[in-house]
Coordinates of N, CA and C in Angstrom, one line a residue:
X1 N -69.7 122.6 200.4 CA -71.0 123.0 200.9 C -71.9 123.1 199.7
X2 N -72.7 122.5 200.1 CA -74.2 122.4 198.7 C -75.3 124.1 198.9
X3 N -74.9 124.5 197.9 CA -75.7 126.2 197.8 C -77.4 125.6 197.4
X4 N -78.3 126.7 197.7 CA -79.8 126.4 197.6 C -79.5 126.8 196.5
X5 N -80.1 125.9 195.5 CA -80.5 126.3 194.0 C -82.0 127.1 194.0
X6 N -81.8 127.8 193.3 CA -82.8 128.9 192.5 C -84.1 128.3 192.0
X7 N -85.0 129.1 192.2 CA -85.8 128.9 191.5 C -86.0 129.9 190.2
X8 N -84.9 130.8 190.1 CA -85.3 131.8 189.4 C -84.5 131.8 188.3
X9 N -84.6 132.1 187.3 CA -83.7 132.0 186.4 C -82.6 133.1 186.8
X10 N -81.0 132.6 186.1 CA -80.2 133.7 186.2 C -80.3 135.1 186.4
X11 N -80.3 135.7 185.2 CA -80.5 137.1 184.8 C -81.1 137.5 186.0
X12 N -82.9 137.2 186.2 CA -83.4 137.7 186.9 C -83.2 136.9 188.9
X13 N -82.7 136.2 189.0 CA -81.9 136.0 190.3 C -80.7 137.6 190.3
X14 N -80.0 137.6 189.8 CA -79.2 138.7 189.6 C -79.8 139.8 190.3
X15 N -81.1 140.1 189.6 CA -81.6 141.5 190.1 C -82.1 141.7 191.3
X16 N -82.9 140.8 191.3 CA -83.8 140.3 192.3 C -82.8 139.9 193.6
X17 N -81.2 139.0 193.9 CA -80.7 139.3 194.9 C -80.3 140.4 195.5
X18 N -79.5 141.5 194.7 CA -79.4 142.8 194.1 C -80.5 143.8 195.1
X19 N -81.3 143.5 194.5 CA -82.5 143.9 195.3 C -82.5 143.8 196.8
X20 N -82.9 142.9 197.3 CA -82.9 142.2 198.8 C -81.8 142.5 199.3
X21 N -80.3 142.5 198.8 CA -79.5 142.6 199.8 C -79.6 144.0 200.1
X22 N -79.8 145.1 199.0 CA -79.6 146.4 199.4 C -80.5 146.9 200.3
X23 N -81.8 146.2 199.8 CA -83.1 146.2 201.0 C -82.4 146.1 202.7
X24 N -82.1 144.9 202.8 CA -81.2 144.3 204.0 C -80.4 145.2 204.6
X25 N -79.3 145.9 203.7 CA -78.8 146.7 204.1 C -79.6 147.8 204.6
X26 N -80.0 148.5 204.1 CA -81.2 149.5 203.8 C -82.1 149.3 205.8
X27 N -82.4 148.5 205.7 CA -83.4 147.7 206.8 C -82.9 147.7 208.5
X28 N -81.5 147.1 208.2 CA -80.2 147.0 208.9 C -79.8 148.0 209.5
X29 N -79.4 149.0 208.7 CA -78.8 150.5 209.2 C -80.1 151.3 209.4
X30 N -81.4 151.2 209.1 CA -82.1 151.9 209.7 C -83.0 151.4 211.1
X31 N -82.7 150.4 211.1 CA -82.4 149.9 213.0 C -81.7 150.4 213.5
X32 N -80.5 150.4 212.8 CA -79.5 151.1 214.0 C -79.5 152.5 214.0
X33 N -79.6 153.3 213.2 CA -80.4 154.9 213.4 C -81.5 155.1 214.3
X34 N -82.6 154.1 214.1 CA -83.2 154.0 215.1 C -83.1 154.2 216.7
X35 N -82.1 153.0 216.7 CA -81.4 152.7 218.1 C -80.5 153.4 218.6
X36 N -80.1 154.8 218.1 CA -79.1 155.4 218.0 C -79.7 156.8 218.4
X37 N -80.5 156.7 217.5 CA -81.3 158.0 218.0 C -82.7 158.0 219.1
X38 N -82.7 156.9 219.8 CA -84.0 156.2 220.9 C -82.8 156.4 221.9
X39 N -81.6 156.0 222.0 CA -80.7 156.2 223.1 C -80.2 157.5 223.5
X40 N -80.3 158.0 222.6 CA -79.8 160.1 222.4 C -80.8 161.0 222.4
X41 N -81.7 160.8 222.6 CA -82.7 161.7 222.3 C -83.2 162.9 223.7
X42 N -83.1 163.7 223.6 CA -83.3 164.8 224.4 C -84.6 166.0 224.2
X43 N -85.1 166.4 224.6 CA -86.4 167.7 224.7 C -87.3 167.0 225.2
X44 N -88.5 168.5 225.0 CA -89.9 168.5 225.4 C -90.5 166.7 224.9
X45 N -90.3 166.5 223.9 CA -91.2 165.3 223.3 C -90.4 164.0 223.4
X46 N -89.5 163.8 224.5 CA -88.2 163.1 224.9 C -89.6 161.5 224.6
X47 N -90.4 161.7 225.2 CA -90.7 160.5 225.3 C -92.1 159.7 224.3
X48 N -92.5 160.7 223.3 CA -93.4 160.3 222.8 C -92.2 159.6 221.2
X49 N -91.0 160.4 221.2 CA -90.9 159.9 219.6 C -89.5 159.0 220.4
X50 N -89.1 159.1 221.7 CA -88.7 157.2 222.0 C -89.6 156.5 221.9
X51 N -90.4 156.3 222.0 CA -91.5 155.0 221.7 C -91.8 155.1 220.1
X52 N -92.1 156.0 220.0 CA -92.0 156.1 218.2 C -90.8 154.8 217.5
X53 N -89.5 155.2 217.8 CA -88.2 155.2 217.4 C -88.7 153.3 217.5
X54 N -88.8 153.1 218.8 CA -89.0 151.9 218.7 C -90.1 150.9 218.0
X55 N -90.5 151.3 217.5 CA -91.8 150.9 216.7 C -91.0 151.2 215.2
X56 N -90.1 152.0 215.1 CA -89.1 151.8 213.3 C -88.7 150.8 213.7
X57 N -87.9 150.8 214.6 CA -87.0 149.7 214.7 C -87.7 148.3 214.6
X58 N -88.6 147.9 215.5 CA -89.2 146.6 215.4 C -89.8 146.1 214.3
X59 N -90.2 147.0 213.3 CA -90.3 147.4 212.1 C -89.5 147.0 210.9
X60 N -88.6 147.8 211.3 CA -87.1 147.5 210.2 C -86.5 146.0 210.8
X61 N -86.7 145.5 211.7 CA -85.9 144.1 212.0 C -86.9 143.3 211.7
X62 N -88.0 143.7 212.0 CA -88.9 142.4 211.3 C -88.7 142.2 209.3
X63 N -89.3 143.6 209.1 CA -88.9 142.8 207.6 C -87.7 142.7 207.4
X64 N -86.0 143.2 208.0 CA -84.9 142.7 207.6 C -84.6 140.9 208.0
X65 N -85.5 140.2 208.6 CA -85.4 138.9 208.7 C -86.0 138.3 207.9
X66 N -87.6 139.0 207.3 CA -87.9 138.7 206.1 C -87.3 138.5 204.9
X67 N -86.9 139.7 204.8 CA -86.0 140.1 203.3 C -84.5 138.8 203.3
X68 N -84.0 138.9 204.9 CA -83.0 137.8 204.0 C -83.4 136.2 204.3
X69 N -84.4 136.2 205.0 CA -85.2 134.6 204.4 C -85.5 134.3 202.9
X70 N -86.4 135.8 202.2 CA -86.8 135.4 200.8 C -85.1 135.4 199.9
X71 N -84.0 136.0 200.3 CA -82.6 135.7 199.8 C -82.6 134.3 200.0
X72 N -82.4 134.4 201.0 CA -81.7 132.6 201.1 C -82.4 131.3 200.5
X73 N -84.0 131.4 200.6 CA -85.0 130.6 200.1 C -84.6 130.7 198.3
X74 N -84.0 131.7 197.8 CA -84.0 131.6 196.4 C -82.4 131.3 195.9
X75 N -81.7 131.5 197.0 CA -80.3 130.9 197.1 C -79.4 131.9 196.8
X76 N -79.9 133.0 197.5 CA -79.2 134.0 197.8 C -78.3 134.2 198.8
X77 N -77.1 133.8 199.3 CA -76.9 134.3 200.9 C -76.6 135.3 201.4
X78 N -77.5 135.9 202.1 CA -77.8 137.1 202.8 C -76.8 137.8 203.5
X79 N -76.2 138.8 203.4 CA -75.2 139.4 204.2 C -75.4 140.5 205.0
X80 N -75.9 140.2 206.1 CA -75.5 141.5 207.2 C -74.8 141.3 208.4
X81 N -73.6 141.6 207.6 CA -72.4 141.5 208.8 C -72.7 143.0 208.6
X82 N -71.8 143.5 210.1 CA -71.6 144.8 210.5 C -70.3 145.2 209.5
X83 N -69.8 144.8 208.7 CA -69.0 145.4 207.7 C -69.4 145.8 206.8
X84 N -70.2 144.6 206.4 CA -71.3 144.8 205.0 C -72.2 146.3 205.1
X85 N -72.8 146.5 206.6 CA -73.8 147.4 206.6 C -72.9 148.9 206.5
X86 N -71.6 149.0 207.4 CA -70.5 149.7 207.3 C -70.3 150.1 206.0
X87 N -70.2 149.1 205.0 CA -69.4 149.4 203.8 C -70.5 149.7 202.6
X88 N -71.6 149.8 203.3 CA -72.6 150.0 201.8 C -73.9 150.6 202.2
X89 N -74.1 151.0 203.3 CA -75.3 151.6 204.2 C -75.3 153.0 203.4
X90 N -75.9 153.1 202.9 CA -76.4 154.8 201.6 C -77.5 155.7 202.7
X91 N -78.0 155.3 203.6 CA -79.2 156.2 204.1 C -78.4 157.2 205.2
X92 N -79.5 158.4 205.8 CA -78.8 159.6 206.0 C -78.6 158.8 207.5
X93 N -77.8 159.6 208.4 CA -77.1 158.8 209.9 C -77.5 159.8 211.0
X94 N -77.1 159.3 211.9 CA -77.1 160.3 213.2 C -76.0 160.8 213.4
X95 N -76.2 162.2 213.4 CA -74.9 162.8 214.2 C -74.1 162.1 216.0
X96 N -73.4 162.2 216.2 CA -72.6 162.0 217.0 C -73.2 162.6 218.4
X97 N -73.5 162.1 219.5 CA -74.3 162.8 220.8 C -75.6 163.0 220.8
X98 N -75.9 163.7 221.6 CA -76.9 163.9 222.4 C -78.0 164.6 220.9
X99 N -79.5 163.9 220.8 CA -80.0 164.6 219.6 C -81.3 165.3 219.9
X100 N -81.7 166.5 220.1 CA -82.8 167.3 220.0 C -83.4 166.3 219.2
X101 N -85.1 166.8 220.3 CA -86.5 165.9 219.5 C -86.5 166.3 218.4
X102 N -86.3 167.7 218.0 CA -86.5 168.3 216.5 C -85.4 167.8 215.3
X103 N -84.2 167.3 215.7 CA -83.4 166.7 215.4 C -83.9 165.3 214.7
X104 N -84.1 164.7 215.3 CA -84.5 163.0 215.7 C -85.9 163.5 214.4
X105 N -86.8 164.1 214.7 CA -88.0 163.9 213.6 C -87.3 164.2 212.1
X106 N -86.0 165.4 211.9 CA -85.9 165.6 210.8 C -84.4 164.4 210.2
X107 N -84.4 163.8 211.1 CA -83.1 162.1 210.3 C -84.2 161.4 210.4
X108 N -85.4 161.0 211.1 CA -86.2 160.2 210.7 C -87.1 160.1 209.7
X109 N -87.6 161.6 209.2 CA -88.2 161.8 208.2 C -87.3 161.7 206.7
X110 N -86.1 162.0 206.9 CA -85.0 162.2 205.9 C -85.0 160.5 205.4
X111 N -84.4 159.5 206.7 CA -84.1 158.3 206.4 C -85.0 157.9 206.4
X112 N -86.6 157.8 206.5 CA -87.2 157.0 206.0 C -87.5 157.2 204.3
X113 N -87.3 158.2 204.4 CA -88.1 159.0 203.2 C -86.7 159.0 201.8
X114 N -85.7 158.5 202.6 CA -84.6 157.8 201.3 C -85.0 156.6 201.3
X115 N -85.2 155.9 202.4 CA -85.4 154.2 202.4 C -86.4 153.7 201.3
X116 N -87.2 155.1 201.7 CA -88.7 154.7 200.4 C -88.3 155.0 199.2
X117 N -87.7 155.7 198.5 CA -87.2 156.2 197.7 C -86.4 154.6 197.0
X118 N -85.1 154.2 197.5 CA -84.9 153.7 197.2 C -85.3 151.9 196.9
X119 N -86.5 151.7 197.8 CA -87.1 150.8 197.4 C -88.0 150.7 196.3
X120 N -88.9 152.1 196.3 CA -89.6 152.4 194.9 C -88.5 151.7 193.8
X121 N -87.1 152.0 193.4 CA -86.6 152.1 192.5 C -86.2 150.0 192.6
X122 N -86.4 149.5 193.7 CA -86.5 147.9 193.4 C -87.3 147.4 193.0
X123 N -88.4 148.0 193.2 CA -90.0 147.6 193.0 C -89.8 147.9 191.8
X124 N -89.6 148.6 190.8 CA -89.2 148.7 189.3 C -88.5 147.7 189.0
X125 N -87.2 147.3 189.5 CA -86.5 146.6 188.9 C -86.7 145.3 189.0
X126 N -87.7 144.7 190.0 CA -88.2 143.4 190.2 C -89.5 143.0 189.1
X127 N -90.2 143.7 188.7 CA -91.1 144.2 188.0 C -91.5 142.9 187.2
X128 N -90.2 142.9 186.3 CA -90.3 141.1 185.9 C -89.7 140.1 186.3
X129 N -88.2 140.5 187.2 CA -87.4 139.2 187.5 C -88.2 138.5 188.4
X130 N -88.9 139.4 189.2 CA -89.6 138.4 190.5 C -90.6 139.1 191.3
X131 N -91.6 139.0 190.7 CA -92.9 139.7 191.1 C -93.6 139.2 192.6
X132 N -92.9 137.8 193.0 CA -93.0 137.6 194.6 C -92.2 138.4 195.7
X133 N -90.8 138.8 194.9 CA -90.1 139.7 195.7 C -90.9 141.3 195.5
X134 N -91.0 141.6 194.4 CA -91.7 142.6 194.0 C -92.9 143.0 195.2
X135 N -93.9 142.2 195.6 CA -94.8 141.9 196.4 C -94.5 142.6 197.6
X136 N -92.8 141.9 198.1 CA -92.4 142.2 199.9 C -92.3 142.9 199.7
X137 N -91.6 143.7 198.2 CA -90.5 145.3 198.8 C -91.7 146.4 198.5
X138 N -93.2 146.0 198.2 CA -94.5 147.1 198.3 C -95.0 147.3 199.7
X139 N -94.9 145.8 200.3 CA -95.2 145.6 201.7 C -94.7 146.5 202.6
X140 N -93.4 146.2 202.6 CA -92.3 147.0 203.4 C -91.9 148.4 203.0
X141 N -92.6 149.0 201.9 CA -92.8 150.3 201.7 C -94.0 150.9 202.3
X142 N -94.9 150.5 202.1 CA -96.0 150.8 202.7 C -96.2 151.3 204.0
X143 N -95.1 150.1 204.9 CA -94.7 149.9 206.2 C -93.8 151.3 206.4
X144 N -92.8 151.3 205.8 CA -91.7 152.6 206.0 C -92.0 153.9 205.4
X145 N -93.7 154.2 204.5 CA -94.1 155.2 204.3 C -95.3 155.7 205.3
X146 N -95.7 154.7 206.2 CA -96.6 155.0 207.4 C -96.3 155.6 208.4
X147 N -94.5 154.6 208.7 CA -93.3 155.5 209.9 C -93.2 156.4 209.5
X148 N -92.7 157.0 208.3 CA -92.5 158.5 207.5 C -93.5 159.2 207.8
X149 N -95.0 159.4 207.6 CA -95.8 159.9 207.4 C -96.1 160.2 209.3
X150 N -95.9 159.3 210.2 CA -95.7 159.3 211.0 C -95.1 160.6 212.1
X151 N -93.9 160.6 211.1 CA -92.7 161.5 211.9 C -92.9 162.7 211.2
X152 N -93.2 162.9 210.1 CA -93.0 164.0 209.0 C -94.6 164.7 210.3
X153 N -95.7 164.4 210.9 CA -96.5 165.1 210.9 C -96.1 165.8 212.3
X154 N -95.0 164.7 213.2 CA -94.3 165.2 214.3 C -94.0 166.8 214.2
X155 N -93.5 166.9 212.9 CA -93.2 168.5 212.7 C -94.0 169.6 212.1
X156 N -95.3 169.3 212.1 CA -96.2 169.8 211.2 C -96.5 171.1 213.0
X157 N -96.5 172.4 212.3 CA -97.0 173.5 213.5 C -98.5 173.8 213.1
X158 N -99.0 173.4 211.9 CA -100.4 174.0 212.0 C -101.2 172.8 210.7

């Protein structure tokens, strides 16, 4: 099988896939927290932060199709198998059952608010290897700092 050659030099391909896949991952599992906590969700605000939930989600899957197109366009091959996400998903989870609305705003504000975190720290590291990836993972922060800011006000009492 013939692999897509790079346009990027070594070193900085290294970082730069590095980047993207943990993004991917990152993207991946916070769909499924999403979807996890949109299916479980219980209280008074049962229905305003399910629709919420779904708007992360469509969110997180739109740029995780992004993120592993700009992989594979630079000849990265992108991995999100359900093992992969299993075996290297770092962001906070849902508990097991049924999840209070107050619940659900404080893993959504948690996991977005790692997601961002750790993309800040790609957006550093792409800085010189690849300033067009650099680009997406400001984009997609931007995006996952609006959902955050979103949820975090869910819990604001005054």
């Amino acid at each position: 099988m013939t692999a897509v050659k790079s346009t990027l030099p070594e070193k900085a391909l290294g970082v730069t896939g590095t980047a993207l896949q943990d993004t991917l991952v990152d993207l991946l599992g916070l769909s499924l927290i999403g979807k996890q906590a949109h299916w479980n969700i219980v209280g008074p605000r049962f229905r305003s932060i399910h629709l919420q939930l779904d708007e992360v989600v469509a969110t997180a899957r739109a740029h995780s199709d992004t993120v592993a197109e700009r992989a594979a366009a630079l000849g990265v091959p992108p991995d999100g198998r359900p093992e992969t996400i299993a075996a290297t998903f770092a962001l906070p989870g849902a508990k097991d059952g049924w999840l209070r609305d107050t619940e659900v705003v404080e893993l959504m504000v948690s996991a977005l608010e790692t997601a961002v975190g750790r993309l800040r720290e790609r957006i550093a590291a792409t800085d010189e290897s690849d300033p067009v990836t650099q680009d997406l993972l400001i984009s997609i922060t931007a995006d996952l700092e609006k959902e955050r800011w979103m949820f975090a006000a869910e819990s604001q009492t005054h």
